[in-house]
Tab-separated table of C-alpha atoms in Angstrom:
chain	number	residue	atom	x	y	z
N	1	MET	CA	107.177	92.556	116.805
N	2	GLN	CA	110.500	94.262	117.316
N	3	PRO	CA	111.355	97.161	115.006
N	4	PHE	CA	114.155	96.506	112.551
N	5	ARG	CA	117.416	97.921	113.920
N	6	PHE	CA	119.897	98.915	111.286
N	7	PRO	CA	123.631	98.657	111.927
N	8	ARG	CA	125.674	101.819	111.716
N	9	PRO	CA	126.533	102.384	108.044
N	10	LEU	CA	130.098	101.936	106.915
N	11	GLN	CA	132.172	104.890	105.826
N	12	PRO	CA	131.821	105.898	102.176
N	13	PHE	CA	134.092	104.202	99.655
N	14	SER	CA	137.758	104.931	100.152
N	15	SER	CA	140.581	103.739	97.945
N	16	LYS	CA	142.523	103.068	101.154
N	17	SER	CA	140.032	100.521	102.465
N	18	GLN	CA	141.331	96.976	102.441
N	19	HIS	CA	137.850	95.562	102.872
N	20	ILE	CA	136.205	96.910	99.757
N	21	THR	CA	136.473	95.766	96.183
N	22	ARG	CA	138.076	98.537	94.139
N	23	PHE	CA	136.145	100.251	91.413
N	24	PHE	CA	137.601	101.405	88.097
N	25	SER	CA	139.794	99.376	85.733
N	26	VAL	CA	140.551	96.238	87.785
N	27	PRO	CA	138.115	94.567	90.220
N	28	LEU	CA	139.947	92.984	93.155
N	29	LEU	CA	138.098	89.997	94.524
N	30	PHE	CA	137.728	89.577	98.250
N	31	PHE	CA	135.239	87.555	100.230
N	32	HIS	CA	135.671	84.892	97.598
N	33	SER	CA	134.401	81.770	99.289
N	34	PRO	CA	135.012	78.265	97.929
N	35	PRO	CA	133.193	77.437	94.703
N	36	ILE	CA	129.627	76.247	95.018
N	37	PRO	CA	129.341	72.461	94.653
N	38	TYR	CA	128.202	71.748	91.135
N	39	THR	CA	127.980	68.315	89.592
N	40	SER	CA	129.757	69.220	86.382
N	41	HIS	CA	132.805	70.671	88.209
N	42	LEU	CA	133.121	73.048	85.260
N	43	ILE	CA	132.432	76.384	86.928
N	44	HIS	CA	135.310	78.688	86.019
N	45	THR	CA	136.249	81.497	88.363
N	46	THR	CA	138.664	84.190	87.261
N	47	THR	CA	140.757	86.164	89.724
N	48	THR	CA	143.241	88.918	89.077
N	49	THR	CA	146.039	90.743	90.777
N	50	PRO	CA	146.318	94.529	90.645
N	51	THR	CA	148.874	94.286	87.837
N	52	GLN	CA	146.948	91.843	85.701
N	53	LYS	CA	144.639	92.957	82.954
N	54	MET	CA	141.131	91.621	83.427
N	55	SER	CA	140.127	89.168	80.743
N	56	TYR	CA	136.820	87.364	80.730
N	57	SER	CA	136.939	83.610	80.980
N	58	SER	CA	135.928	81.649	77.945
N	59	ASP	CA	132.270	80.812	78.008
N	60	GLU	CA	133.155	77.351	76.790
N	61	ASP	CA	133.681	76.691	80.508
N	62	GLN	CA	130.169	77.830	81.411
N	63	PRO	CA	127.741	74.880	81.164
N	64	ASP	CA	124.122	75.348	80.193
N	65	PRO	CA	122.119	73.853	83.098
N	66	GLU	CA	119.402	72.308	80.929
N	67	LEU	CA	121.801	70.856	78.346
N	68	LEU	CA	124.020	69.548	81.116
N	69	GLU	CA	121.095	67.707	82.665
N	70	LEU	CA	120.201	66.100	79.326
N	71	LEU	CA	123.803	64.974	78.878
N	72	ARG	CA	123.885	63.548	82.383
N	73	GLN	CA	120.721	61.569	81.688
N	74	HIS	CA	122.136	60.238	78.420
N	75	LEU	CA	125.441	59.142	79.938
N	76	ASN	CA	123.749	57.491	82.894
N	77	GLY	CA	121.014	55.927	80.806
N	78	LYS	CA	118.428	57.175	83.279
N	79	GLN	CA	115.092	58.904	83.189
N	80	ALA	CA	115.048	62.626	83.849
N	81	SER	CA	115.942	63.358	87.452
N	82	HIS	CA	114.358	66.605	88.553
N	83	THR	CA	116.166	66.498	91.892
N	84	ALA	CA	119.437	66.911	89.971
N	85	ALA	CA	118.169	69.996	88.128
N	86	GLU	CA	120.071	73.267	88.405
N	87	THR	CA	118.699	76.692	87.514
N	88	GLY	CA	122.086	78.209	86.659
N	89	VAL	CA	121.159	81.426	88.479
N	90	LEU	CA	123.812	81.257	91.176
N	91	GLU	CA	126.527	80.373	88.677
N	92	SER	CA	125.450	83.302	86.489
N	93	ALA	CA	125.540	85.632	89.483
N	94	GLU	CA	129.032	84.528	90.485
N	95	PHE	CA	130.279	85.047	86.929
N	96	VAL	CA	128.991	88.629	86.815
N	97	TYR	CA	130.315	89.338	90.316
N	98	ASN	CA	133.773	88.074	89.358
N	99	HIS	CA	133.857	90.497	86.422
N	100	ALA	CA	131.920	93.444	87.869
N	101	ILE	CA	133.574	96.864	87.872
N	102	ASP	CA	130.717	99.172	88.886
N	103	VAL	CA	129.218	97.118	91.733
N	104	ALA	CA	131.153	95.601	94.638
N	105	LEU	CA	130.598	93.822	97.944
N	106	ASP	CA	132.031	94.778	101.319
N	107	MET	CA	133.156	91.855	103.493
N	108	ARG	CA	132.653	93.588	106.833
N	109	GLY	CA	129.244	94.803	105.712
N	110	CYS	CA	128.169	91.313	104.663
N	111	LYS	CA	129.349	89.766	107.930
N	112	LYS	CA	127.656	92.444	110.017
N	113	ALA	CA	124.453	92.188	107.988
N	114	ALA	CA	124.414	88.408	108.391
N	115	ASN	CA	124.416	88.722	112.179
N	116	THR	CA	121.831	91.502	112.144
N	117	ILE	CA	119.504	89.618	109.806
N	118	TRP	CA	119.743	86.369	111.754
N	119	ASP	CA	119.147	88.111	115.096
N	120	GLN	CA	116.128	89.974	113.742
N	121	MET	CA	114.708	86.854	112.099
N	122	GLN	CA	114.980	85.044	115.430
N	123	GLN	CA	113.326	87.874	117.339
N	124	ARG	CA	110.475	88.039	114.844
N	125	GLU	CA	110.193	84.251	114.562
N	126	TYR	CA	110.546	84.701	110.824
N	127	SER	CA	109.641	81.545	108.896
N	128	PRO	CA	107.694	80.432	105.799
N	129	ALA	CA	104.525	80.901	107.867
N	130	THR	CA	105.207	84.658	107.958
N	131	TRP	CA	104.080	84.855	104.302
N	132	SER	CA	100.463	84.086	105.186
N	133	THR	CA	100.369	86.621	108.007
N	134	HIS	CA	100.440	89.497	105.531
N	135	GLU	CA	96.953	90.966	105.389
N	136	LEU	CA	96.391	90.614	101.648
N	137	HIS	CA	97.961	87.239	100.948
N	138	PRO	CA	95.464	84.383	100.487
N	139	LYS	CA	94.927	82.205	103.551
N	140	ASP	CA	93.291	79.097	102.072
N	141	LYS	CA	95.548	76.194	101.100
N	142	ASN	CA	93.823	75.041	97.927
N	143	GLU	CA	93.914	75.057	94.121
N	144	GLU	CA	92.431	78.539	93.947
N	145	THR	CA	95.328	79.869	95.992
N	146	VAL	CA	97.809	78.188	93.633
N	147	GLN	CA	96.141	79.982	90.714
N	148	PHE	CA	96.183	83.243	92.655
N	149	ILE	CA	99.926	82.952	93.304
N	150	PHE	CA	100.644	82.059	89.677
N	151	THR	CA	98.694	85.115	88.492
N	152	MET	CA	100.342	87.319	91.087
N	153	ASP	CA	103.842	86.325	90.008
N	154	LEU	CA	103.043	86.616	86.322
N	155	LEU	CA	102.315	90.283	87.031
N	156	ASN	CA	104.809	90.925	89.823
N	157	PHE	CA	106.886	93.624	88.145
N	158	SER	CA	107.496	97.357	87.809
N	159	PHE	CA	105.354	99.238	90.313
N	160	TRP	CA	107.639	102.194	90.943
N	161	SER	CA	106.520	105.719	90.155
N	162	GLU	CA	108.121	109.141	89.934
N	163	LYS	CA	104.993	110.719	91.386
N	164	SER	CA	104.503	111.521	95.054
N	165	GLU	CA	103.068	108.944	97.430
N	166	GLU	CA	99.714	110.738	97.248
N	167	ASP	CA	99.589	110.901	93.440
N	168	ARG	CA	101.125	107.575	92.408
N	169	PHE	CA	99.136	104.535	91.292
N	170	GLN	CA	97.096	103.196	94.204
N	171	VAL	CA	94.448	100.526	94.623
N	172	GLU	CA	91.625	101.163	97.060
N	173	TYR	CA	90.478	97.966	98.728
N	174	ARG	CA	88.588	97.377	101.961
N	175	GLY	CA	88.945	100.955	103.095
N	176	GLN	CA	92.680	101.226	102.520
N	177	ARG	CA	94.925	102.377	99.696
N	178	TRP	CA	97.740	100.126	98.570
N	179	THR	CA	100.857	100.874	96.527
N	180	GLY	CA	103.714	98.882	95.038
N	181	TYR	CA	103.538	95.099	95.178
N	182	TRP	CA	100.599	95.272	97.551
N	183	SER	CA	98.578	97.215	94.974
N	184	LEU	CA	98.848	94.135	92.738
N	185	VAL	CA	97.657	91.761	95.450
N	186	ALA	CA	94.835	94.118	96.438
N	187	ALA	CA	93.706	94.524	92.815
N	188	LEU	CA	93.532	90.757	92.297
N	189	GLN	CA	91.589	90.245	95.527
N	190	ARG	CA	89.208	93.065	94.626
N	191	GLY	CA	88.702	91.720	91.113
N	192	LEU	CA	87.777	88.273	92.412
N	193	GLU	CA	85.331	89.775	94.914
N	194	GLU	CA	83.727	91.712	92.049
N	195	GLY	CA	83.175	88.510	90.083
N	196	ILE	CA	86.018	88.869	87.566
N	197	PRO	CA	87.805	85.474	87.264
N	198	ILE	CA	91.158	87.192	86.877
N	199	THR	CA	93.142	84.224	88.238
N	200	ASP	CA	91.574	81.639	85.903
N	201	PRO	CA	93.867	80.666	82.978
N	202	ALA	CA	90.827	79.739	80.879
N	203	PHE	CA	89.601	83.322	81.253
N	204	TRP	CA	92.901	84.716	79.954
N	205	ILE	CA	92.507	83.008	76.561
N	206	ASN	CA	88.871	84.016	76.085
N	207	ASP	CA	89.130	86.796	73.477
N	208	GLU	CA	85.590	88.012	74.072
N	209	LYS	CA	85.628	88.161	77.856
N	210	PHE	CA	89.245	89.047	78.609
N	211	THR	CA	90.285	92.355	77.056
N	212	PRO	CA	92.671	95.168	77.994
N	213	ASP	CA	89.675	97.151	79.226
N	214	VAL	CA	88.725	94.351	81.614
N	215	LEU	CA	92.255	94.291	82.983
N	216	ARG	CA	92.141	98.074	83.290
N	217	THR	CA	89.013	97.651	85.422
N	218	VAL	CA	90.793	95.147	87.650
N	219	PHE	CA	93.693	97.576	88.092
N	220	ARG	CA	91.665	100.780	88.247
N	221	SER	CA	93.496	103.367	90.281
N	222	ALA	CA	92.369	105.598	93.115
N	223	THR	CA	94.527	108.324	91.529
N	224	ASP	CA	95.051	109.650	88.016
N	225	GLU	CA	98.098	107.430	87.450
N	226	GLU	CA	97.533	104.056	85.787
N	227	ILE	CA	99.508	100.967	86.722
N	228	PRO	CA	102.739	100.860	84.668
N	229	LEU	CA	102.971	98.500	81.676
N	230	LEU	CA	99.279	97.588	81.591
N	231	GLN	CA	99.442	96.236	78.026
N	232	GLU	CA	102.483	94.131	78.897
N	233	ARG	CA	100.586	92.662	81.848
N	234	PHE	CA	97.704	91.767	79.569
N	235	ASP	CA	100.127	90.119	77.140
N	236	CYS	CA	101.718	88.081	79.944
N	237	LEU	CA	98.363	86.697	81.037
N	238	ARG	CA	97.224	85.911	77.494
N	239	GLU	CA	100.524	84.201	76.647
N	240	ALA	CA	100.622	82.183	79.879
N	241	GLY	CA	97.038	81.059	79.364
N	242	GLN	CA	97.884	79.812	75.889
N	243	VAL	CA	100.972	77.915	77.098
N	244	LEU	CA	99.013	76.284	79.919
N	245	HIS	CA	96.251	75.331	77.475
N	246	GLU	CA	98.647	73.838	74.920
N	247	LYS	CA	101.101	72.073	77.244
N	248	TYR	CA	99.468	71.550	80.633
N	249	ASP	CA	95.768	70.988	79.933
N	250	GLY	CA	95.115	74.532	81.138
N	251	SER	CA	96.187	73.643	84.671
N	252	VAL	CA	98.796	75.277	86.892
N	253	LEU	CA	98.633	72.138	89.034
N	254	ASP	CA	99.740	70.015	86.074
N	255	LEU	CA	102.659	72.389	85.569
N	256	ILE	CA	103.709	71.964	89.197
N	257	GLU	CA	103.271	68.192	89.017
N	258	GLU	CA	105.569	68.050	85.982
N	259	ALA	CA	108.424	69.326	88.172
N	260	ASN	CA	108.120	66.252	90.414
N	261	GLY	CA	108.790	68.103	93.648
N	262	SER	CA	111.863	69.978	92.411
N	263	ALA	CA	112.066	73.739	92.818
N	264	ALA	CA	114.857	74.005	90.242
N	265	ALA	CA	112.969	71.881	87.723
N	266	LEU	CA	109.866	74.059	88.089
N	267	VAL	CA	111.937	77.213	87.572
N	268	ASN	CA	113.452	75.697	84.424
N	269	LEU	CA	110.026	74.678	83.100
N	270	LEU	CA	108.756	78.222	83.562
N	271	ALA	CA	111.831	79.659	81.849
N	272	SER	CA	111.696	77.268	78.894
N	273	ASP	CA	107.938	77.120	78.276
N	274	PHE	CA	106.759	80.637	79.210
N	275	PRO	CA	108.575	83.485	77.408
N	276	CYS	CA	107.320	86.000	79.974
N	277	PHE	CA	109.216	84.110	82.702
N	278	ALA	CA	112.465	83.853	80.690
N	279	ASP	CA	114.481	86.469	82.596
N	280	ILE	CA	117.659	85.518	80.704
N	281	HIS	CA	120.067	88.042	79.170
N	282	PRO	CA	123.325	88.233	77.179
N	283	TYR	CA	126.445	89.433	78.961
N	284	PRO	CA	129.846	90.497	77.591
N	285	GLY	CA	132.472	87.772	77.680
N	286	ARG	CA	130.043	84.917	78.109
N	287	ARG	CA	128.473	82.915	75.308
N	288	GLN	CA	125.802	81.441	77.543
N	289	PRO	CA	123.346	84.127	78.715
N	290	ILE	CA	122.979	85.217	82.313
N	291	ARG	CA	120.039	83.558	84.057
N	292	ILE	CA	118.316	85.762	86.654
N	293	LEU	CA	114.771	84.287	86.587
N	294	LYS	CA	113.340	86.544	89.274
N	295	ARG	CA	109.625	85.883	88.764
N	296	ALA	CA	110.025	82.178	88.009
N	297	GLN	CA	111.913	81.740	91.257
N	298	ILE	CA	109.548	83.840	93.323
N	299	PHE	CA	106.579	81.774	92.114
N	300	VAL	CA	108.253	78.668	93.523
N	301	ALA	CA	109.174	80.526	96.711
N	302	ASP	CA	105.658	81.883	97.204
N	303	LEU	CA	104.218	78.376	96.814
N	304	TRP	CA	106.725	77.039	99.325
N	305	ALA	CA	106.009	79.812	101.820
N	306	CYS	CA	102.228	79.810	101.419
N	307	PHE	CA	101.934	76.046	101.835
N	308	GLU	CA	104.787	75.965	104.374
N	309	GLY	CA	106.710	73.347	102.445
N	310	GLN	CA	103.757	70.984	102.191
N	311	SER	CA	101.322	69.950	99.452
N	312	TYR	CA	101.750	72.194	96.391
N	313	GLY	CA	104.675	73.888	98.138
N	314	SER	CA	106.713	70.761	98.798
N	315	PHE	CA	110.133	71.036	97.131
N	316	ALA	CA	113.062	68.825	98.096
N	317	ASP	CA	115.563	71.344	96.739
N	318	ILE	CA	114.083	74.684	97.800
N	319	ASP	CA	117.571	75.801	98.870
N	320	LYS	CA	118.543	76.009	95.174
N	321	ILE	CA	116.330	79.080	94.850
N	322	THR	CA	118.270	82.340	95.132
N	323	MET	CA	117.385	85.874	96.111
N	324	PHE	CA	114.911	87.529	93.706
N	325	ALA	CA	116.812	90.269	91.904
N	326	ASP	CA	114.531	93.294	91.825
N	327	TYR	CA	115.014	97.000	92.560
N	328	ARG	CA	114.179	96.967	96.283
N	329	VAL	CA	116.482	94.334	97.803
N	330	PRO	CA	119.628	95.832	96.188
N	331	GLN	CA	118.611	99.128	97.773
N	332	MET	CA	118.423	97.420	101.173
N	333	LEU	CA	121.766	95.677	100.667
N	334	TRP	CA	123.321	99.080	99.975
N	335	GLN	CA	121.640	100.461	103.097
N	336	LEU	CA	123.185	97.660	105.167
N	337	GLY	CA	126.659	98.414	103.824
N	338	CYS	CA	126.928	95.166	101.849
N	339	LEU	CA	126.523	96.434	98.304
N	340	LEU	CA	128.608	99.313	96.967
N	341	TYR	CA	128.290	101.273	93.734
N	342	GLY	CA	131.020	102.878	91.665
N	343	PRO	CA	130.883	106.707	91.630
N	344	THR	CA	129.262	107.045	88.202
N	345	LEU	CA	126.619	104.412	88.902
N	346	GLU	CA	125.894	105.797	92.350
N	347	ALA	CA	125.412	109.277	90.894
N	348	ALA	CA	122.965	107.889	88.325
N	349	VAL	CA	121.004	106.054	91.021
N	350	ARG	CA	120.882	109.095	93.296
N	351	GLU	CA	119.757	111.320	90.427
N	352	LYS	CA	117.061	108.746	89.582
N	353	LYS	CA	118.264	108.354	86.037
N	354	MET	CA	116.926	105.449	84.024
N	355	ILE	CA	119.280	102.459	84.082
N	356	GLU	CA	119.247	100.693	80.729
N	357	HIS	CA	117.431	97.374	80.781
N	358	GLY	CA	119.857	94.589	79.903
N	359	GLY	CA	122.870	96.884	80.241
N	360	GLU	CA	125.953	96.064	82.294
N	361	TRP	CA	124.936	98.337	85.171
N	362	GLU	CA	121.605	96.598	85.564
N	363	MET	CA	123.121	93.128	85.238
N	364	GLN	CA	125.770	93.955	87.833
N	365	LEU	CA	123.190	95.341	90.262
N	366	ARG	CA	120.987	92.288	89.972
N	367	ALA	CA	123.636	89.566	89.811
N	368	CYS	CA	125.812	91.003	92.582
N	369	SER	CA	122.738	91.229	94.805
N	370	ILE	CA	122.087	87.521	94.253
N	371	TRP	CA	125.693	86.691	95.116
N	372	CYS	CA	125.606	89.021	98.130
N	373	VAL	CA	122.598	87.256	99.644
N	374	GLU	CA	124.276	83.903	99.018
N	375	LEU	CA	127.341	85.068	100.966
N	376	ILE	CA	125.114	86.361	103.761
N	377	ARG	CA	123.363	82.976	103.877
N	378	ARG	CA	126.693	81.168	104.123
N	379	GLU	CA	127.904	83.516	106.848
N	380	ILE	CA	124.750	82.979	108.908
N	381	ILE	CA	125.194	79.214	108.757
N	382	ARG	CA	128.929	79.470	109.479
N	383	GLU	CA	128.396	81.641	112.549
N	384	HIS	CA	125.161	79.981	113.651
N	385	PRO	CA	125.182	76.241	112.821
N	386	GLU	CA	121.710	75.937	114.312
N	387	ALA	CA	120.441	78.014	111.367
N	388	LYS	CA	121.119	75.197	108.905
N	389	GLY	CA	117.799	74.005	107.544
N	390	LYS	CA	116.047	77.062	108.992
N	391	VAL	CA	117.359	79.852	106.784
N	392	ASN	CA	117.770	80.071	103.028
N	393	ALA	CA	117.992	82.761	100.362
N	394	VAL	CA	114.199	82.834	100.051
N	395	LEU	CA	113.624	83.821	103.671
N	396	ILE	CA	116.507	86.299	103.621
N	397	ASP	CA	115.007	87.955	100.529
N	398	PHE	CA	111.525	88.112	102.061
N	399	PHE	CA	113.000	89.595	105.226
N	400	LEU	CA	115.035	92.224	103.363
N	401	TYR	CA	112.034	93.230	101.264
N	402	ASP	CA	109.862	93.676	104.357
N	403	ALA	CA	112.667	95.633	106.018
N	404	VAL	CA	113.135	98.065	103.133
N	405	LYS	CA	109.374	98.695	102.985
N	406	GLU	CA	109.433	99.510	106.710
N	407	LEU	CA	112.372	101.801	106.082
N	408	GLU	CA	110.505	103.532	103.266
N	409	LYS	CA	107.483	104.076	105.480
N	410	GLU	CA	109.686	105.637	108.171
N	411	GLY	CA	111.496	107.861	105.661
N	412	GLY	CA	114.825	106.244	106.475
N	413	GLU	CA	116.054	105.534	102.954
N	414	ARG	CA	119.537	106.927	102.304
N	415	ILE	CA	119.617	106.082	98.599
N	416	PRO	CA	116.798	105.602	96.057
N	417	HIS	CA	116.224	102.294	94.323
N	418	HIS	CA	117.582	102.110	90.796
N	419	ARG	CA	115.190	102.922	87.952
N	420	THR	CA	114.700	100.292	85.248
N	421	ARG	CA	111.350	99.679	83.585
N	422	SER	CA	110.786	96.111	82.391
N	423	ILE	CA	108.540	93.079	82.838
N	424	TRP	CA	111.262	91.122	84.649
N	425	TYR	CA	110.973	92.859	88.030
């Protein structure tokens, strides 16, 4: 496997650069590709000139994806069509990007990153099958693996620590210590080996057998630091178990079947039926909330990757899934010279100050990262037509996450990840 080679970073932000969106008062839009095809044709994009005052577009022009689908069914007199479902995530991301002041994209950086990412993916033969090559990911292609992935993505949030690598939360499993996301996977695997049915939804709703202390045992640490948000993780499992019991006969498979082979429909089901998957937030100037849906989307993506697009991972519209807006991939996009922060935000990130959950900074970081990966995807396909059908936002996200973890291990990070503590990522 070839080591990841990073392109030379761009020069720091300069007001003289013609390639970089300006910060402060008025965001100038560049790299504004044609609007994404959308069946309603109602997506409103606002642009400004340097002398115009920025005004947010009316949210009356922003359709709700689920309501739009119901209207379409009514007008056509048809049964629900899951293949026509839209998550609304990409439209939300474009809206925030169009109005962002503190986060920007660099066109040259995006183009250069697209070529670098595609070249590296080719060299590494990066594909959905790469998911199963990770040491801790389940290898069997069965119902138990589906339950494992569902559990994993219910709890796939907030692993960062201010402690040193030696003192932070770690899970010891099979002679190794694991941190971050891999500490979650290791803890679940260890719990199952110890006879705790931690991936069984029926177990989650058993008040006598499933308690916070049991979950604490599953996530027991090799250090003095406990996993962050342990109670919130317990609540997510209990809530999800109850929803599955009440609506899906206690079965994750029934939930997947309800989506009828549509990735977008499954994301929308998770967002509407499971409050702990509803990564949806208000945003100034828009009546409809911003839909990010990180963990709902990554559940679909993990199924698709694990089962390599077959069986439980077969989705006709997997390309509707976007990048998963967390705290690591934005860091990597900055490292590649694609994502740029305004001076005040960059200072806060470098000083490791807490970024308010649900605030404009956080929304801009997450949404602009989604839009950035979409532009990178488009650039790859534009420059390399043979990539069509082989690369999507899911694989780009997986690749960037693996790359930033390699970078972290080598001590090559030039900026920290932003600090926000929440159950959404």
